Short mmCIF file of C-alpha atoms in Angstrom, two decimals:
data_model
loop_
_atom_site.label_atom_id
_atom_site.label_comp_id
_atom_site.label_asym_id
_atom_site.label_seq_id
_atom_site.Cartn_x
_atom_site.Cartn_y
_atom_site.Cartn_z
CA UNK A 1 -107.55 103.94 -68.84
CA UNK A 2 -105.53 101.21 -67.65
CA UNK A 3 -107.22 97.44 -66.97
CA UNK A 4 -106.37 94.97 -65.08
CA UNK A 5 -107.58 91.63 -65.49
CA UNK A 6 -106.99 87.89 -63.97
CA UNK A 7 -108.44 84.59 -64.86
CA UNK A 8 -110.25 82.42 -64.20
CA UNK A 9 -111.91 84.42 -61.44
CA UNK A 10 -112.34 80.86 -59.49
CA UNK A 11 -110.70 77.80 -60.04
CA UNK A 12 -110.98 74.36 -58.09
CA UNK A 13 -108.37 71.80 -58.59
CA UNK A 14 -107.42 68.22 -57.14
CA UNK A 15 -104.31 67.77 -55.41
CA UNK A 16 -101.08 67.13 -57.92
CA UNK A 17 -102.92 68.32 -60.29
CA UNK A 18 -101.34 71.45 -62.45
CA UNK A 19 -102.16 75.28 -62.18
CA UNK A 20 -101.80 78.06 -64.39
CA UNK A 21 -103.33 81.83 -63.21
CA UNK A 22 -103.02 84.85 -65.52
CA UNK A 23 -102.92 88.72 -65.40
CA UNK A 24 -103.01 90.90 -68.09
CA UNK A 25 -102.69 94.92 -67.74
CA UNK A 26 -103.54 97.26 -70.91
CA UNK A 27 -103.64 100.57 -71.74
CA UNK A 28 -100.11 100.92 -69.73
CA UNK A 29 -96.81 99.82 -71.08
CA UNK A 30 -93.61 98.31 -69.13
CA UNK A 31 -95.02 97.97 -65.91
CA UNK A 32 -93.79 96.66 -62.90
CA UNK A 33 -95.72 93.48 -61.95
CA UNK A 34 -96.78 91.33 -58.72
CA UNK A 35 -98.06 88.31 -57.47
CA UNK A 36 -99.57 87.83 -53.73
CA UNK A 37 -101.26 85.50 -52.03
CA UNK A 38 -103.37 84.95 -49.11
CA UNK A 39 -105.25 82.20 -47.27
CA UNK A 40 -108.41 82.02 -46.19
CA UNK A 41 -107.85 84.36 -42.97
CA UNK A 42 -104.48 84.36 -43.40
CA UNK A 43 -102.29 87.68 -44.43
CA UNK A 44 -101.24 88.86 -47.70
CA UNK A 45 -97.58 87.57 -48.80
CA UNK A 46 -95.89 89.20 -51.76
CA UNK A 47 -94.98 86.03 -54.24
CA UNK A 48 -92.78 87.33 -57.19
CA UNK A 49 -92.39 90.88 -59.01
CA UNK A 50 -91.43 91.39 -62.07
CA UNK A 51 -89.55 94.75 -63.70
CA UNK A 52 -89.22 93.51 -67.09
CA UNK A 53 -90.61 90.58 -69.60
CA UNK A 54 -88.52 87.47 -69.13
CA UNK A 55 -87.40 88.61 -65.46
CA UNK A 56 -89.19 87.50 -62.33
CA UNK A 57 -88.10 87.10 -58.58
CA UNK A 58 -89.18 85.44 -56.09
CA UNK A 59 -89.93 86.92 -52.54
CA UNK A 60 -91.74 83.98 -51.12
CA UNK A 61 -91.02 79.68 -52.05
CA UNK A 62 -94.49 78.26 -51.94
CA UNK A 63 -93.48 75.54 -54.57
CA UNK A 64 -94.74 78.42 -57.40
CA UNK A 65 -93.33 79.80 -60.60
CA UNK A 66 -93.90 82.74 -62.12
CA UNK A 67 -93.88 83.99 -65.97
CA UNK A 68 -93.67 87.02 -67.65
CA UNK A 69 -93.92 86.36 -71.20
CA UNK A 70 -94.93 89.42 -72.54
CA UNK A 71 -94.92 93.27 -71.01
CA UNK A 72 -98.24 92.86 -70.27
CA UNK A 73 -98.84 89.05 -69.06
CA UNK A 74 -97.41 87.74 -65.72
CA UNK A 75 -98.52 84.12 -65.30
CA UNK A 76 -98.09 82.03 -62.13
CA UNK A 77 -98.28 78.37 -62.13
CA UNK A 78 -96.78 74.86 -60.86
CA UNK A 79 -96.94 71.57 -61.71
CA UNK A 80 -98.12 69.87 -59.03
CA UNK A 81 -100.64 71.81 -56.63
CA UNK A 82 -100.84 71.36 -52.65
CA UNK A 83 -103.62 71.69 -50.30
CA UNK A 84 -101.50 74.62 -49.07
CA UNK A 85 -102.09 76.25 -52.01
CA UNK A 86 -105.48 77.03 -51.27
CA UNK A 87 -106.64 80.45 -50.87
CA UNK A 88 -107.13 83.99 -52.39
CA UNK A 89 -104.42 84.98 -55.50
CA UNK A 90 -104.00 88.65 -56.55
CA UNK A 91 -101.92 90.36 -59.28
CA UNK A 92 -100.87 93.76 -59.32
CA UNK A 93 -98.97 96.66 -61.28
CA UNK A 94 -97.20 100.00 -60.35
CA UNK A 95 -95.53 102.46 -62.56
CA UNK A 96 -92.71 102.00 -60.60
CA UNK A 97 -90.94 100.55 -57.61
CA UNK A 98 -92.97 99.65 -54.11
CA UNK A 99 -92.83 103.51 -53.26
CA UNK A 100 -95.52 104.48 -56.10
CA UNK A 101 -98.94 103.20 -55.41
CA UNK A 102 -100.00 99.91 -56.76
CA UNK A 103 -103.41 98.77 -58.36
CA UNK A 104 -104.51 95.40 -58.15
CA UNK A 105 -106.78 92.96 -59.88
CA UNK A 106 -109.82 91.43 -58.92
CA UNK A 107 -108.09 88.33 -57.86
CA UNK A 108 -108.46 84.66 -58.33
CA UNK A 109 -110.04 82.30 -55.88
CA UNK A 110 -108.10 78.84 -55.81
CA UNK A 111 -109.45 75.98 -53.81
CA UNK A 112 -107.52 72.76 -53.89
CA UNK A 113 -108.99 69.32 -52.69
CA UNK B 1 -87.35 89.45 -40.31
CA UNK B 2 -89.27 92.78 -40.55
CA UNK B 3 -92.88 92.42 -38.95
CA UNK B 4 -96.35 94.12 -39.40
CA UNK B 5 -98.34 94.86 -36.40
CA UNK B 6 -101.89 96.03 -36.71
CA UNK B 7 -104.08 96.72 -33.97
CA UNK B 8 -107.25 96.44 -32.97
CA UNK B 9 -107.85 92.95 -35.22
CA UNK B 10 -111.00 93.67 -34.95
CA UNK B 11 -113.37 96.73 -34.48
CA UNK B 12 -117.21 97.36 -34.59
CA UNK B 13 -118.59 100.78 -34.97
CA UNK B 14 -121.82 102.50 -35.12
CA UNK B 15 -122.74 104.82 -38.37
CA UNK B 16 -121.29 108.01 -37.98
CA UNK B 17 -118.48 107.31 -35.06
CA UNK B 18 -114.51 107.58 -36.16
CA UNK B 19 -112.06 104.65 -35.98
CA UNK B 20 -108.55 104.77 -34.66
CA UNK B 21 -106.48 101.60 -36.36
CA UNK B 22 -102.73 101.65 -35.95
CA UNK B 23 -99.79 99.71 -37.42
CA UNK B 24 -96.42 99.48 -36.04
CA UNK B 25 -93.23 97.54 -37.58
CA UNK B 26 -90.14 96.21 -36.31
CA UNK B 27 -87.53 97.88 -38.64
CA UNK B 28 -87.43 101.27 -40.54
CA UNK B 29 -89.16 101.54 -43.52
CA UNK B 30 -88.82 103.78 -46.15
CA UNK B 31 -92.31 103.24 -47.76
CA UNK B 32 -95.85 102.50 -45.97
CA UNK B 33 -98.99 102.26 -47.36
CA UNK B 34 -102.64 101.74 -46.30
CA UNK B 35 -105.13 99.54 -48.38
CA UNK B 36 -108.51 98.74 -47.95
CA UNK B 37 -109.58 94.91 -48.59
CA UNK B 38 -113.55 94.47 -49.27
CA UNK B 39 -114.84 91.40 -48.36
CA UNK B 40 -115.20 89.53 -51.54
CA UNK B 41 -111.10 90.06 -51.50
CA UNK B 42 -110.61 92.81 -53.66
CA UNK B 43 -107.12 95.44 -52.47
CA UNK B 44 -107.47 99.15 -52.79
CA UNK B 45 -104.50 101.67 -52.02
CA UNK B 46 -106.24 104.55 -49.71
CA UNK B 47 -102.77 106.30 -48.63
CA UNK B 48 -99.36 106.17 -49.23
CA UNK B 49 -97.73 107.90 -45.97
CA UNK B 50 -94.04 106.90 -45.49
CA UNK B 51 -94.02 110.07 -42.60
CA UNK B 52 -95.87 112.92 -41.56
CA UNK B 53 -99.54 113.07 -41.56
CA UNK B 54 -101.49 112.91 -45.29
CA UNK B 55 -104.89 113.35 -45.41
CA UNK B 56 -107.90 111.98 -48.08
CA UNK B 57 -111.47 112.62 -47.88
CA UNK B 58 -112.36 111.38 -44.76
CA UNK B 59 -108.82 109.07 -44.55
CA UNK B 60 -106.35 110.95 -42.07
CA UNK B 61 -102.99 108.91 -41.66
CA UNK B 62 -100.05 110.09 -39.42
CA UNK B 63 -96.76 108.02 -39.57
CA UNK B 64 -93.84 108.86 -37.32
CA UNK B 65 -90.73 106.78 -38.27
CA UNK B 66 -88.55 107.40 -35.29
CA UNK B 67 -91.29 105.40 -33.32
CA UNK B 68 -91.80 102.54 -36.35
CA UNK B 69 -95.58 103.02 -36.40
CA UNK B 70 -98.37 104.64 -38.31
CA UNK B 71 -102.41 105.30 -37.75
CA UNK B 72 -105.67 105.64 -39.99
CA UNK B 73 -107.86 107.61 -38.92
CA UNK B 74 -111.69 106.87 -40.52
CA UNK B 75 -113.84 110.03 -39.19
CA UNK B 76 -117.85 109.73 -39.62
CA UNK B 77 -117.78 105.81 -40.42
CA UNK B 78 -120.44 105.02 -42.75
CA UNK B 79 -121.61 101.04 -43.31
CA UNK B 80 -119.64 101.37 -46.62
CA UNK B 81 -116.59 101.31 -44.86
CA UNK B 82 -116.71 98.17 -43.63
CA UNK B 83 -113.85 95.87 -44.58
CA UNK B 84 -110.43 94.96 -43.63
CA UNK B 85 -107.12 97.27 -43.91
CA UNK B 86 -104.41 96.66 -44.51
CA UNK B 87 -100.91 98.23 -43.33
CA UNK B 88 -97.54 97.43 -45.52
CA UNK B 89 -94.36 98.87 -45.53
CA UNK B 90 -90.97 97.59 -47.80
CA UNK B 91 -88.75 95.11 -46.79
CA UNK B 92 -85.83 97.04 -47.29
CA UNK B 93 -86.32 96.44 -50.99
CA UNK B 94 -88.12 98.87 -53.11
CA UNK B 95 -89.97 96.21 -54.64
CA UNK B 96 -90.64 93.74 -51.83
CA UNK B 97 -93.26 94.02 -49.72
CA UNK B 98 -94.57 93.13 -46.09
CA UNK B 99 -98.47 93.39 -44.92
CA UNK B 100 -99.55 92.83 -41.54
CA UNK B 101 -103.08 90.62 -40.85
CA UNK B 102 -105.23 93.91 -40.39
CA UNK B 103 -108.10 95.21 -39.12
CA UNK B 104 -111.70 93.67 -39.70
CA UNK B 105 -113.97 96.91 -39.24
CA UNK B 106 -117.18 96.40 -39.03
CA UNK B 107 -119.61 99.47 -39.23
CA UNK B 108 -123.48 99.30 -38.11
CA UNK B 109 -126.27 101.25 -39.20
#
């Protein structure tokens, strides 16, 4: 059965301060990958996807970089956090592109003071 | 830009009634789905329904491109299905994707 998992399930960092979130899938190889965030009431925005290792785009600039260093590891991280960056982050996969149904992870909660 | 409308934003039910929640975009879309957000933030996919009508379990959705929107329908609510959902369609990239803010149901016992 395929996993997904993301840590650290909670995280809260100072302002300027660097970030590094992880996902990991197994038990499903070459799969497409996602980042999304939300705020705290805000709506979901797609951040990066990722087809294959060493290839990411970015759909959304929130001052963010994404990593995939290995099939099964997409990492998302920048070197010097905002408040703004505050809120809810969620990985997904899907076996293919955004018309087969994705599965996501149980998140990671960032708060940034 | 595309856009994601979902209406009601909110909704409170009691146990047992059906909900109605709709979604309508501004620009065709050759993918939609419906997800289900719990509220300690965790996304589950209930329907994929680019067109026509699908139906799960007690999920019902009904999309009719021409028009740009689509509707859930949740019959016999139960507490359980209390949550937020989500509408998203493609922004005219298969792998980019737009959500609108949702619908915070709310089901009573």
């Amino acid at each position: 059965a395929q996993t997904i998992h993301q840590w650290p399930v909670a995280e809260i960092k100072a302002v300027g301060s660097p970030l590094s979130l992880g996902c990991t899938i197994k038990g499903k190889s070459s799969p497409n990958l996602y980042w999304y965030w939300q705020a705290t009431g805000g709506t979901l925005q797609q951040l990066f996807y990722s087809i294959t290792v060493g290839q990411v785009e970015s759909v959304v600039q929130l001052n963010l970089s994404a990593s995939r260093p290995k099939d099964d590891q997409f990492i998302l991280s920048t070197e010097k956090l905002l408040l703004s960056h505050s809120g809810f982050y969620l990985c997904a996969w899907s076996l293919g592109d955004w018309y087969y149904e994705q599965y996501f992870g149980p998140g990671t909660r960032l708060t940034v003071l | 830009g595309q856009q994601v409308q979902q209406s009601p934003a909110s909704l409170v039910l009691q146990e047992g009634e059906n909900a109605e929640l709709q979604c309508n975009f501004s620009s065709t879309a050759t993918q939609l789905q419906w997800f289900y957000q719990s509220p300690g933030g965790s996304l589950v996919s209930l329907l994929s329904n680019p067109s026509g009508t699908k139906h799960t379990g007690r999920l019902t959705s009904t999309t009719v491109t021409k028009e740009r929107r689509s509707s859930l329908h949740i019959s016999s609510s139960q507490t359980t299905d209390s949550g937020t959902y989500l509408c998203a369609i493609d922004r005219a990239n298969a792998y980019k994707v737009i959500f609108g803010k949702g619908t915070h149901l709310h089901v009573l016992p």
